[in-house]
Short mmCIF file of C-alpha atoms in Angstrom, two decimals:
data_model
loop_
_atom_site.label_atom_id
_atom_site.label_comp_id
_atom_site.label_asym_id
_atom_site.label_seq_id
_atom_site.Cartn_x
_atom_site.Cartn_y
_atom_site.Cartn_z
CA MET A 1 -3.07 -19.61 10.24
CA ALA A 2 -2.41 -23.08 12.56
CA VAL A 3 -0.67 -26.08 12.07
CA LYS A 4 -0.18 -29.45 14.21
CA TYR A 5 2.39 -30.40 15.81
CA ALA A 6 3.80 -33.69 17.64
CA ASP A 7 2.14 -32.44 20.42
CA GLY A 8 -0.36 -30.05 20.15
CA VAL A 9 -1.29 -26.95 17.96
CA VAL A 10 0.23 -23.70 17.14
CA LEU A 11 -1.59 -20.54 16.25
CA GLY A 12 -0.87 -17.44 14.42
CA ALA A 13 -2.32 -14.29 13.17
CA ASP A 14 -0.95 -10.36 12.35
CA SER A 15 -2.82 -7.73 14.32
CA ARG A 16 -3.84 -5.95 10.88
CA THR A 17 -7.43 -4.68 10.71
CA SER A 18 -8.48 -2.33 7.75
CA THR A 19 -10.81 -0.04 6.41
CA GLY A 20 -10.14 0.38 2.71
CA THR A 21 -5.88 1.89 3.20
CA TYR A 22 -6.86 2.99 6.90
CA VAL A 23 -5.32 0.99 9.64
CA ALA A 24 -8.32 1.06 11.85
CA ASN A 25 -6.73 -1.55 14.45
CA ARG A 26 -2.95 -1.85 14.60
CA ALA A 27 -2.92 -4.11 17.45
CA SER A 28 -6.03 -5.77 16.82
CA ASP A 29 -6.19 -9.79 18.41
CA LYS A 30 -7.29 -12.70 15.60
CA ILE A 31 -7.65 -15.23 17.49
CA THR A 32 -10.29 -16.30 20.31
CA PRO A 33 -10.54 -18.62 22.01
CA ILE A 34 -13.73 -20.96 22.10
CA CYS A 35 -13.25 -22.42 25.17
CA GLU A 36 -9.89 -23.19 26.83
CA ASN A 37 -8.28 -25.60 24.69
CA VAL A 38 -9.90 -25.13 21.59
CA TRP A 39 -9.22 -21.32 19.66
CA MET A 40 -10.06 -19.88 16.37
CA CYS A 41 -8.28 -18.08 13.79
CA ARG A 42 -10.78 -15.06 12.50
CA SER A 43 -10.26 -13.63 8.84
CA GLY A 44 -12.37 -11.89 6.80
CA SER A 45 -15.70 -9.32 7.86
CA ALA A 46 -14.42 -8.25 11.36
CA ALA A 47 -18.33 -8.28 12.58
CA ASP A 48 -18.77 -11.94 11.03
CA THR A 49 -16.42 -13.39 12.69
CA GLN A 50 -16.43 -12.07 15.91
CA ASN A 51 -20.37 -12.87 16.00
CA VAL A 52 -19.88 -16.57 15.09
CA ALA A 53 -17.31 -17.07 17.26
CA ALA A 54 -19.60 -15.60 19.93
CA TYR A 55 -22.50 -18.09 18.89
CA VAL A 56 -19.94 -21.05 18.35
CA SER A 57 -18.36 -20.25 22.12
CA ARG A 58 -21.85 -20.44 23.51
CA LEU A 59 -23.58 -23.25 22.19
CA ALA A 60 -19.68 -25.59 22.00
CA GLN A 61 -19.78 -24.49 25.90
CA GLU A 62 -23.20 -25.15 26.37
CA HIS A 63 -22.94 -29.12 24.91
CA ALA A 64 -20.23 -29.51 26.64
CA VAL A 65 -21.56 -28.81 29.94
CA SER A 66 -24.56 -30.85 28.99
CA VAL A 67 -22.83 -34.05 28.62
CA SER A 68 -20.11 -34.08 30.80
CA SER A 69 -19.26 -32.84 34.01
CA ALA A 70 -17.21 -30.11 32.49
CA GLY A 71 -17.17 -26.51 34.11
CA ALA A 72 -18.37 -28.50 37.33
CA ASP A 73 -15.61 -27.19 38.86
CA ALA A 74 -15.72 -22.67 38.84
CA ASP A 75 -12.45 -22.77 38.63
CA GLU A 76 -11.45 -24.97 35.71
CA GLY A 77 -12.44 -24.24 32.62
CA ILE A 78 -14.35 -25.39 30.15
CA LYS A 79 -12.93 -28.03 27.29
CA CYS A 80 -14.91 -28.93 24.03
CA ASP A 81 -13.90 -31.39 21.80
CA VAL A 82 -12.12 -29.47 18.84
CA LYS A 83 -14.31 -32.06 16.43
CA LEU A 84 -17.41 -30.86 18.29
CA VAL A 85 -15.96 -26.82 17.74
CA ALA A 86 -15.53 -27.44 13.79
CA ASN A 87 -18.99 -28.99 13.29
CA ILE A 88 -21.19 -26.46 14.83
CA THR A 89 -18.87 -24.05 13.33
CA GLN A 90 -19.32 -25.36 10.07
CA LYS A 91 -23.35 -25.85 10.03
CA ILE A 92 -23.49 -21.83 10.97
CA ALA A 93 -20.59 -21.01 8.40
CA TYR A 94 -23.01 -23.31 5.83
CA GLN A 95 -26.48 -22.50 6.89
CA ASN A 96 -25.62 -18.66 6.58
CA LYS A 97 -22.77 -18.87 3.54
CA ASP A 98 -25.02 -16.00 1.81
CA ARG A 99 -24.93 -13.50 4.24
CA LEU A 100 -21.76 -14.37 5.48
CA GLN A 101 -17.63 -13.44 4.67
CA ALA A 102 -16.01 -15.20 6.90
CA GLY A 103 -13.03 -17.36 6.72
CA MET A 104 -12.26 -19.37 10.20
CA ILE A 105 -9.40 -22.06 11.20
CA ILE A 106 -10.91 -24.06 14.87
CA ALA A 107 -7.49 -25.70 16.21
CA GLY A 108 -6.95 -27.09 19.28
CA TYR A 109 -6.00 -30.51 21.26
CA ASP A 110 -7.89 -32.75 22.76
CA ARG A 111 -7.02 -35.94 24.54
CA LYS A 112 -9.22 -38.23 21.98
CA LEU A 113 -7.83 -37.07 19.14
CA GLY A 114 -5.15 -35.17 20.11
CA PRO A 115 -4.13 -31.89 18.13
CA GLN A 116 -6.45 -31.02 15.55
CA VAL A 117 -6.69 -28.12 12.70
CA TYR A 118 -10.02 -27.62 10.60
CA GLY A 119 -10.39 -24.78 8.33
CA ILE A 120 -13.58 -23.74 7.14
CA PRO A 121 -13.65 -21.81 4.64
CA LEU A 122 -15.90 -19.12 2.50
CA GLY A 123 -18.77 -21.16 1.79
CA GLY A 124 -18.82 -23.62 4.43
CA ALA A 125 -17.14 -26.03 4.01
CA MET A 126 -14.57 -27.93 6.78
CA MET A 127 -11.83 -29.59 6.13
CA GLU A 128 -8.93 -31.40 8.37
CA ASN A 129 -5.61 -30.50 7.55
CA PRO A 130 -1.74 -31.11 8.97
CA PHE A 131 -1.79 -27.02 8.74
CA THR A 132 -3.94 -24.34 7.44
CA VAL A 133 -3.08 -20.53 6.17
CA GLY A 134 -6.42 -18.23 5.43
CA GLY A 135 -6.95 -14.59 4.89
CA SER A 136 -5.91 -11.95 2.29
CA GLY A 137 -1.75 -12.37 3.24
CA SER A 138 -1.96 -16.04 2.82
CA ALA A 139 -2.16 -16.33 -0.77
CA TYR A 140 1.70 -15.20 -0.58
CA ILE A 141 2.83 -17.66 1.45
CA TYR A 142 1.23 -20.81 0.07
CA GLY A 143 4.33 -21.95 -1.83
CA TRP A 144 6.59 -21.45 1.48
CA CYS A 145 4.56 -23.46 3.63
CA ASP A 146 4.80 -25.96 1.21
CA ASP A 147 7.84 -26.17 0.53
CA THR A 148 9.34 -26.29 4.23
CA PHE A 149 6.52 -27.83 6.15
CA ARG A 150 7.42 -30.98 8.16
CA GLU A 151 4.93 -33.24 10.27
CA ASN A 152 5.77 -33.70 14.19
CA MET A 153 7.53 -30.68 14.93
CA SER A 154 8.54 -29.93 17.77
CA LYS A 155 7.01 -27.16 20.02
CA GLU A 156 10.44 -24.72 19.07
CA GLU A 157 10.57 -25.37 16.02
CA ALA A 158 6.40 -24.96 15.21
CA GLN A 159 6.26 -21.69 16.37
CA ALA A 160 9.55 -20.41 14.67
CA TRP A 161 7.89 -21.84 11.75
CA VAL A 162 4.51 -20.45 12.20
CA LYS A 163 6.46 -16.65 12.42
CA ARG A 164 8.50 -16.99 9.93
CA ALA A 165 5.40 -17.18 7.54
CA ILE A 166 3.31 -14.76 8.91
CA SER A 167 6.15 -12.56 8.69
CA LEU A 168 6.72 -13.40 5.17
CA ALA A 169 2.82 -12.64 4.81
CA ILE A 170 3.63 -9.34 5.91
CA ALA A 171 6.61 -8.60 4.09
CA ARG A 172 4.30 -8.74 1.20
CA ASP A 173 0.44 -8.06 2.11
CA ALA A 174 -0.36 -4.64 1.87
CA SER A 175 -3.51 -6.12 4.21
CA SER A 176 -1.29 -7.80 7.06
CA GLY A 177 1.08 -6.01 9.25
CA GLY A 178 2.04 -4.88 13.23
CA VAL A 179 2.73 -7.66 15.27
CA ILE A 180 2.46 -10.97 15.67
CA ARG A 181 -0.23 -13.42 18.03
CA LEU A 182 1.19 -16.61 18.51
CA VAL A 183 -0.84 -19.38 20.79
CA THR A 184 -0.09 -22.96 21.76
CA ILE A 185 -2.48 -24.94 23.01
CA ASP A 186 -1.58 -28.98 24.05
CA ALA A 187 -1.83 -31.17 26.57
CA THR A 188 -0.68 -29.15 29.85
CA GLY A 189 -2.63 -25.92 28.35
CA VAL A 190 -2.81 -22.52 26.37
CA SER A 191 0.41 -19.70 26.08
CA ARG A 192 0.23 -16.40 24.16
CA GLN A 193 2.61 -14.41 22.63
CA MET A 194 3.20 -10.92 20.72
CA ILE A 195 6.02 -11.15 18.73
CA GLN A 196 6.87 -7.07 17.78
CA PRO A 197 7.99 -5.86 14.65
CA ILE A 198 11.71 -5.37 16.20
CA GLU A 199 11.56 -9.44 16.93
CA GLN A 200 10.32 -10.29 13.63
CA PRO A 201 12.80 -11.71 10.49
CA LEU A 202 13.65 -9.02 8.41
CA CYS A 203 12.81 -9.87 5.09
CA ASP A 204 14.34 -8.43 1.58
CA GLU A 205 14.69 -4.91 1.03
CA GLU A 206 13.10 -3.66 3.82
CA LEU A 207 14.69 -2.00 6.84
CA PRO A 208 15.21 -3.41 10.38
CA ALA A 209 12.69 -1.25 12.70
CA VAL A 210 13.77 0.42 15.15
CA LYS A 211 12.29 1.04 18.79
CA ARG A 212 11.06 3.94 20.05
CA SER A 213 12.90 5.43 23.44
CA MET B 1 5.44 19.38 -23.77
CA ILE B 2 6.11 21.65 -27.07
CA PRO B 3 4.47 20.18 -29.90
CA ARG B 4 7.01 18.95 -32.65
CA ARG B 5 5.96 17.38 -35.43
CA THR B 6 7.22 13.94 -36.47
CA ALA B 7 6.76 11.08 -38.07
CA HIS B 8 7.68 8.05 -36.77
CA GLU B 9 6.30 4.56 -35.47
CA ARG B 10 2.13 5.03 -34.20
CA VAL B 11 3.26 2.33 -31.59
CA ILE B 12 5.24 4.48 -29.87
CA GLY B 13 3.40 7.16 -28.86
CA PRO B 14 1.50 10.27 -30.83
CA GLY B 15 2.74 11.58 -33.12
CA VAL B 16 1.89 12.73 -36.86
CA VAL B 17 0.10 10.02 -39.38
CA PRO B 18 2.92 10.77 -42.28
CA HIS B 19 1.17 11.88 -45.50
CA GLY B 20 -0.30 8.85 -48.01
CA VAL B 21 -1.65 7.18 -44.96
CA ASP B 22 -5.37 8.91 -44.92
CA PRO B 23 -6.19 9.46 -48.09
CA GLU B 24 -9.36 11.34 -46.59
CA HIS B 25 -6.76 13.97 -44.87
CA ASP B 26 -4.75 14.43 -47.25
CA ALA B 27 -7.54 15.39 -49.78
CA LEU B 28 -8.81 18.55 -47.56
CA TYR B 29 -5.02 19.89 -48.25
CA ARG B 30 -4.32 18.62 -52.00
CA GLY B 31 -3.84 21.54 -54.09
CA ARG B 32 -4.28 24.07 -51.09
CA THR B 33 -1.29 25.18 -50.41
CA ALA B 34 0.46 28.49 -50.07
CA ARG B 35 2.60 27.67 -52.14
CA GLY B 36 0.21 26.66 -54.80
CA THR B 37 -0.61 23.73 -55.80
CA VAL B 38 1.51 20.71 -54.80
CA THR B 39 2.11 16.97 -56.21
CA ASP B 40 1.62 14.20 -53.53
CA GLU B 41 5.48 14.34 -53.27
CA VAL B 42 5.71 17.18 -52.05
CA LEU B 43 3.03 16.42 -49.15
CA ARG B 44 5.05 13.41 -47.99
CA GLY B 45 6.37 14.39 -44.23
CA VAL B 46 5.04 18.05 -44.81
CA ARG B 47 1.49 18.20 -43.99
CA GLY B 48 -0.19 14.69 -41.92
CA ARG B 49 -2.86 15.77 -38.71
CA PRO B 50 -2.07 14.19 -35.80
CA PHE B 51 -3.39 10.87 -33.97
CA THR B 52 -3.69 8.73 -30.97
CA ILE B 53 -3.26 5.17 -31.38
CA ASP B 54 -5.56 3.22 -33.67
CA GLY B 55 -6.25 6.37 -35.61
CA LYS B 56 -9.81 6.23 -36.00
CA ALA B 57 -11.56 4.82 -34.12
CA ARG B 58 -9.49 6.64 -30.76
CA GLU B 59 -10.42 9.93 -31.96
CA LYS B 60 -14.32 9.65 -31.64
CA ALA B 61 -14.38 7.64 -28.49
CA PRO B 62 -12.77 9.25 -25.87
CA ALA B 63 -8.47 8.44 -25.02
CA THR B 64 -8.13 5.22 -21.77
CA ARG B 65 -4.66 5.30 -21.12
CA THR B 66 -5.19 5.19 -17.99
CA GLN B 67 -8.18 5.04 -16.07
CA THR B 68 -7.44 2.69 -13.37
CA PRO B 69 -3.99 2.80 -11.00
CA TYR B 70 -2.20 -0.30 -11.03
CA VAL B 71 2.05 0.09 -9.53
CA THR B 72 1.09 2.55 -7.02
CA GLY B 73 3.03 4.88 -4.58
CA THR B 74 1.61 6.67 -1.68
CA SER B 75 1.77 9.38 -0.12
CA ALA B 76 3.95 12.37 -0.44
CA LEU B 77 4.73 15.46 1.83
CA GLY B 78 6.42 18.28 1.72
CA LEU B 79 7.11 21.03 4.93
CA LYS B 80 9.02 24.34 4.48
CA TYR B 81 11.57 25.59 6.49
CA ALA B 82 14.44 28.17 7.13
CA GLY B 83 17.04 26.11 5.14
CA GLY B 84 14.18 25.56 2.26
CA VAL B 85 12.04 22.46 2.05
CA LEU B 86 11.60 18.69 2.55
CA LEU B 87 10.32 16.50 0.54
CA ALA B 88 9.66 13.52 2.43
CA THR B 89 7.67 9.45 0.68
CA ASP B 90 8.72 5.69 1.76
CA THR B 91 10.18 3.43 -0.98
CA LEU B 92 7.26 1.53 -1.47
CA ALA B 93 5.11 0.91 -4.80
CA CYS B 94 2.14 -1.38 -4.33
CA TYR B 95 0.49 -3.24 -6.86
CA GLY B 96 -3.19 -3.28 -5.66
CA SER B 97 -2.73 -4.93 -2.49
CA THR B 98 0.80 -6.41 -2.87
CA LYS B 99 3.90 -4.67 -1.95
CA ARG B 100 5.64 -5.15 -4.74
CA TYR B 101 8.29 -3.29 -5.10
CA LYS B 102 10.02 -1.87 -2.11
CA SER B 103 12.92 0.46 -3.29
CA VAL B 104 11.39 2.72 -5.49
CA GLU B 105 12.79 6.39 -5.58
CA ARG B 106 9.46 8.60 -5.27
CA VAL B 107 11.32 11.89 -5.15
CA LYS B 108 13.22 12.72 -7.77
CA ARG B 109 15.47 15.61 -8.57
CA VAL B 110 14.41 18.33 -11.17
CA ASN B 111 16.96 21.18 -11.03
CA ASP B 112 19.14 22.70 -8.22
CA LYS B 113 15.69 24.48 -7.32
CA CYS B 114 13.29 21.78 -7.58
CA ALA B 115 11.83 18.42 -6.29
CA ILE B 116 9.10 16.59 -7.28
CA ALA B 117 7.55 13.95 -5.40
CA PHE B 118 4.67 12.03 -6.58
CA THR B 119 1.77 9.39 -5.12
CA GLY B 120 -0.18 7.27 -7.66
CA GLU B 121 0.63 5.16 -11.25
CA LEU B 122 4.52 4.81 -11.18
CA SER B 123 4.39 4.60 -15.03
CA ASP B 124 2.37 8.21 -15.45
CA PHE B 125 5.23 9.55 -13.42
CA ALA B 126 8.20 7.96 -14.92
CA TYR B 127 5.97 9.79 -17.80
CA VAL B 128 6.24 12.97 -16.73
CA CYS B 129 9.37 12.63 -15.51
CA ASP B 130 10.59 12.68 -18.90
CA LEU B 131 8.42 15.72 -19.46
CA LEU B 132 10.54 17.30 -16.74
CA GLU B 133 13.81 16.29 -18.23
CA GLU B 134 12.95 17.68 -21.83
CA LEU B 135 11.88 21.59 -19.94
CA THR B 136 15.58 20.71 -17.92
CA THR B 137 17.90 19.78 -21.33
CA GLU B 138 16.20 22.97 -23.21
CA ASP B 139 17.30 25.45 -20.12
CA PHE B 140 20.31 23.65 -20.43
CA CYS B 141 20.35 23.81 -24.21
CA GLU B 142 19.47 27.55 -24.05
CA ASP B 143 22.65 28.61 -21.50
CA ASP B 144 21.10 32.02 -20.29
CA GLY B 145 21.90 31.77 -17.25
CA THR B 146 18.97 30.55 -15.62
CA THR B 147 16.87 27.36 -15.10
CA ARG B 148 13.22 27.46 -14.55
CA ASP B 149 12.24 26.79 -10.68
CA ALA B 150 9.86 25.39 -8.89
CA GLU B 151 6.73 27.44 -9.25
CA GLU B 152 7.16 27.78 -12.62
CA ILE B 153 7.08 23.07 -12.68
CA TYR B 154 4.66 23.54 -10.58
CA GLN B 155 2.46 26.03 -13.27
CA TYR B 156 3.94 23.78 -15.61
CA LEU B 157 2.38 20.10 -14.30
CA THR B 158 -0.59 22.32 -13.33
CA ARG B 159 -1.52 22.39 -17.31
CA VAL B 160 -0.46 19.33 -17.74
CA MET B 161 -2.71 17.20 -15.85
CA TYR B 162 -5.40 19.51 -16.44
CA ASN B 163 -5.56 19.30 -19.63
CA ARG B 164 -4.87 15.25 -19.54
CA ARG B 165 -7.92 15.42 -17.59
CA SER B 166 -9.81 17.30 -20.33
CA LYS B 167 -9.44 14.89 -22.50
CA PHE B 168 -10.63 12.26 -20.00
CA ASP B 169 -7.43 10.57 -19.96
CA PRO B 170 -5.98 12.34 -17.23
CA LEU B 171 -2.23 11.09 -16.05
CA TRP B 172 -2.88 8.82 -12.53
CA ASN B 173 -0.82 10.99 -10.29
CA SER B 174 -0.69 13.75 -7.33
CA PHE B 175 2.89 15.91 -6.75
CA VAL B 176 4.10 17.62 -4.36
CA VAL B 177 7.06 20.82 -5.52
CA ALA B 178 9.14 21.79 -3.73
CA GLY B 179 12.02 24.35 -3.89
CA TYR B 180 12.47 28.03 -4.58
CA ASP B 181 10.45 30.23 -6.57
CA ALA B 182 11.58 33.35 -9.34
CA LYS B 183 12.05 35.92 -5.51
CA GLY B 184 14.22 33.22 -4.71
CA GLU B 185 11.41 32.20 -1.32
CA ALA B 186 11.07 28.92 -0.58
CA PHE B 187 8.16 27.65 -2.62
CA CYS B 188 5.69 24.00 -1.12
CA GLY B 189 2.88 23.33 -3.45
CA THR B 190 0.47 20.31 -4.75
CA VAL B 191 -0.90 19.44 -7.74
CA GLY B 192 -3.93 16.80 -8.32
CA MET B 193 -4.18 14.41 -11.29
CA ILE B 194 -7.63 16.71 -12.31
CA GLY B 195 -5.04 19.80 -12.61
CA THR B 196 -6.03 20.83 -8.53
CA HIS B 197 -3.31 22.59 -7.34
CA TYR B 198 -2.03 25.27 -4.22
CA ALA B 199 0.59 25.98 -2.59
CA ASP B 200 1.04 26.66 1.09
CA ASP B 201 3.76 25.97 4.27
CA HIS B 202 3.13 22.54 4.32
CA VAL B 203 1.01 20.46 2.01
CA ALA B 204 0.49 16.10 1.16
CA ALA B 205 -0.22 14.24 -1.99
CA GLY B 206 -2.70 11.19 -1.04
CA PHE B 207 -3.12 9.64 2.25
CA GLY B 208 -0.83 12.01 3.88
CA ASN B 209 -3.48 14.75 3.34
CA HIS B 210 -5.70 12.93 5.90
CA ILE B 211 -3.11 11.97 8.23
CA ALA B 212 0.23 14.00 8.45
CA ARG B 213 -1.24 17.48 7.72
CA PRO B 214 -2.90 17.81 10.65
CA ILE B 215 0.67 17.29 12.29
CA PHE B 216 1.58 19.81 10.56
CA ARG B 217 -0.67 22.08 11.13
CA GLU B 218 -0.19 21.44 14.49
CA PHE B 219 3.54 22.03 14.54
CA TYR B 220 4.33 23.93 11.90
CA LYS B 221 5.76 27.71 12.46
CA PRO B 222 7.73 30.14 9.92
CA ASP B 223 11.94 29.64 10.55
CA LEU B 224 12.22 26.03 11.53
CA THR B 225 15.87 24.85 12.06
CA GLU B 226 16.42 21.67 10.39
CA GLU B 227 16.72 19.43 13.11
CA GLU B 228 12.71 20.62 14.27
CA ALA B 229 11.83 19.88 10.46
CA VAL B 230 13.24 16.59 10.28
CA GLU B 231 11.43 15.97 13.58
CA ILE B 232 8.08 17.26 12.99
CA MET B 233 8.56 15.34 9.21
CA LYS B 234 9.35 12.26 11.12
CA SER B 235 6.65 11.99 13.63
CA ALA B 236 3.99 12.68 9.97
CA LEU B 237 6.06 9.62 8.74
CA TYR B 238 5.60 7.70 12.05
CA ALA B 239 1.63 8.34 11.65
CA CYS B 240 1.47 7.67 8.73
CA VAL B 241 2.77 4.26 8.55
CA MET B 242 1.27 2.90 11.33
CA ARG B 243 -2.13 3.73 9.71
CA ASP B 244 -1.66 3.56 5.76
CA LYS B 245 -1.98 0.01 5.26
CA GLN B 246 0.10 1.00 1.78
CA MET B 247 3.17 2.49 2.86
CA MET B 248 6.07 0.79 4.30
CA ASN B 249 8.46 2.04 7.27
CA LYS B 250 11.54 2.92 4.88
CA PHE B 251 11.95 6.20 3.92
CA GLN B 252 13.52 8.85 2.22
CA ILE B 253 14.07 12.26 2.73
CA ALA B 254 15.24 15.24 0.10
CA LYS B 255 16.62 18.84 1.02
CA VAL B 256 15.86 21.38 -1.62
CA THR B 257 18.00 24.33 0.16
CA LYS B 258 20.01 27.18 -1.58
CA GLU B 259 22.96 24.68 -2.61
CA GLY B 260 20.70 22.63 -4.79
CA VAL B 261 18.44 19.19 -4.05
CA SER B 262 19.48 16.33 -2.13
CA ILE B 263 18.00 13.20 -1.78
CA GLY B 264 19.26 11.17 1.67
CA GLU B 265 19.60 7.06 2.14
CA PRO B 266 16.58 4.64 3.12
CA PHE B 267 15.93 5.02 6.89
CA ALA B 268 13.39 3.83 9.39
CA VAL B 269 11.53 5.34 12.40
CA PRO B 270 11.27 4.29 15.59
CA THR B 271 8.12 2.37 16.42
CA GLU B 272 6.31 1.08 19.50
CA TRP B 273 4.21 -1.88 19.55
CA GLY B 274 5.33 -2.66 23.43
CA TYR B 275 2.30 -1.29 24.70
CA GLU B 276 0.84 -3.06 27.68
CA LYS B 277 -2.45 -3.30 26.13
CA PHE B 278 -1.25 -4.53 23.18
CA TYR B 279 -0.92 -7.92 24.77
CA ASN B 280 -4.23 -9.04 25.48
CA PRO B 281 -6.58 -6.49 23.85
CA THR B 282 -9.52 -8.95 24.19
CA LYS B 283 -9.25 -9.37 27.64
CA PHE B 284 -12.30 -7.69 28.79
CA SER B 285 -14.45 -8.59 25.42
CA PRO B 286 -13.50 -12.03 24.46
CA GLY B 287 -14.01 -12.28 20.43
CA GLY B 288 -13.55 -8.86 19.75
CA TRP B 289 -11.18 -6.86 17.83
#
């Protein structure tokens, strides 16, 4: 999921990748950098989204470099317009709609339009939203998110909101689990967090997590 | 279940069609009893044909009570030790991919010598519990100083499962039966939904077969102490909850000992998520998983 707050965006995801009932990866990273200030949340087929992300990353960075001096300095990360990245992703998703099973969320911060969140679901539509959720666990939290979302939250409020939303999804969706990953993007840069089950809010009828010594 | 002929409302399950409802069937018996020719009045309530819900149409078509499970429990594990047998399950019942009911007791005491745990459809397990309750009640009423032991319950369940499978109407469950056999030795067996069954020092039902059995094979030895057995069980449960998406970190362990069956309180196993490589797994492979 991703949400716009006053000065930036917060992206959040769980870390469970499953093949059937088997948890193939309990600590996967579903939030991928496209360029320094634009990141993508991936859901659906891991293979499809990884490859789409790779294409989008290359195309967006080439575009950014060709129209500006972005990245001229080796130490400087390449920055792109969020809308550009979203459009490129949308084109790929739409033109290959019969072949892909990829639900993606593009979110980031640029100086032109500030914080933005774009949802690109199956089929290749693109919509800008104040917040958007995706993946199998999203069905369980639409109501809660609709009920508790406020525009222009502070950074801490937004992070806590995303953390709570994902923990509620993990509580009820068997395909979601593991750690919660948060990525916060604003004008100053990007910060990443990993929240272990022991630090996640406790849900009804569950027992508090215990750390292995 | 020992078949007992009763006439009751057809909607509540298999029984007997009372006389007068199925003229074709009644015609077969009219006038042909050992007592000589009988009138319709005498036949009422005496003769009838067994039936399933929907009567005739159902009998011609294969019965289809449970063909897809809806509310399901995942793995059940059984492990023998010096003092008896341990049975462990989590307390989750999933509705497809939804973790729907989180305080389900999936281990049940049958009698002082036997406990069972299940995987699969919750409603079918409730039905099996009713059957076993009938057996226990019979034992009580017979009052002959013995109760059915775990091996007998295991064999009874095998026959129930196999017969249902043979009618294309399986009970969508696998059971782990744990307790003591007739010789007073610890017994641990599993019965599948098609009647497959075996007993061993350690068994599992469901996904536990793939995840927990290798751990049991590695660490089991005869005459484990209770502490050792619980440690092995907890490490098997840890592996299961990490790798089975339909499991939750809330378990119950039941012990069957010479004193009887005791089902413990729900507990969580310690988990580790703070590995260094978990923080940034795609550092050297951006876009990877």
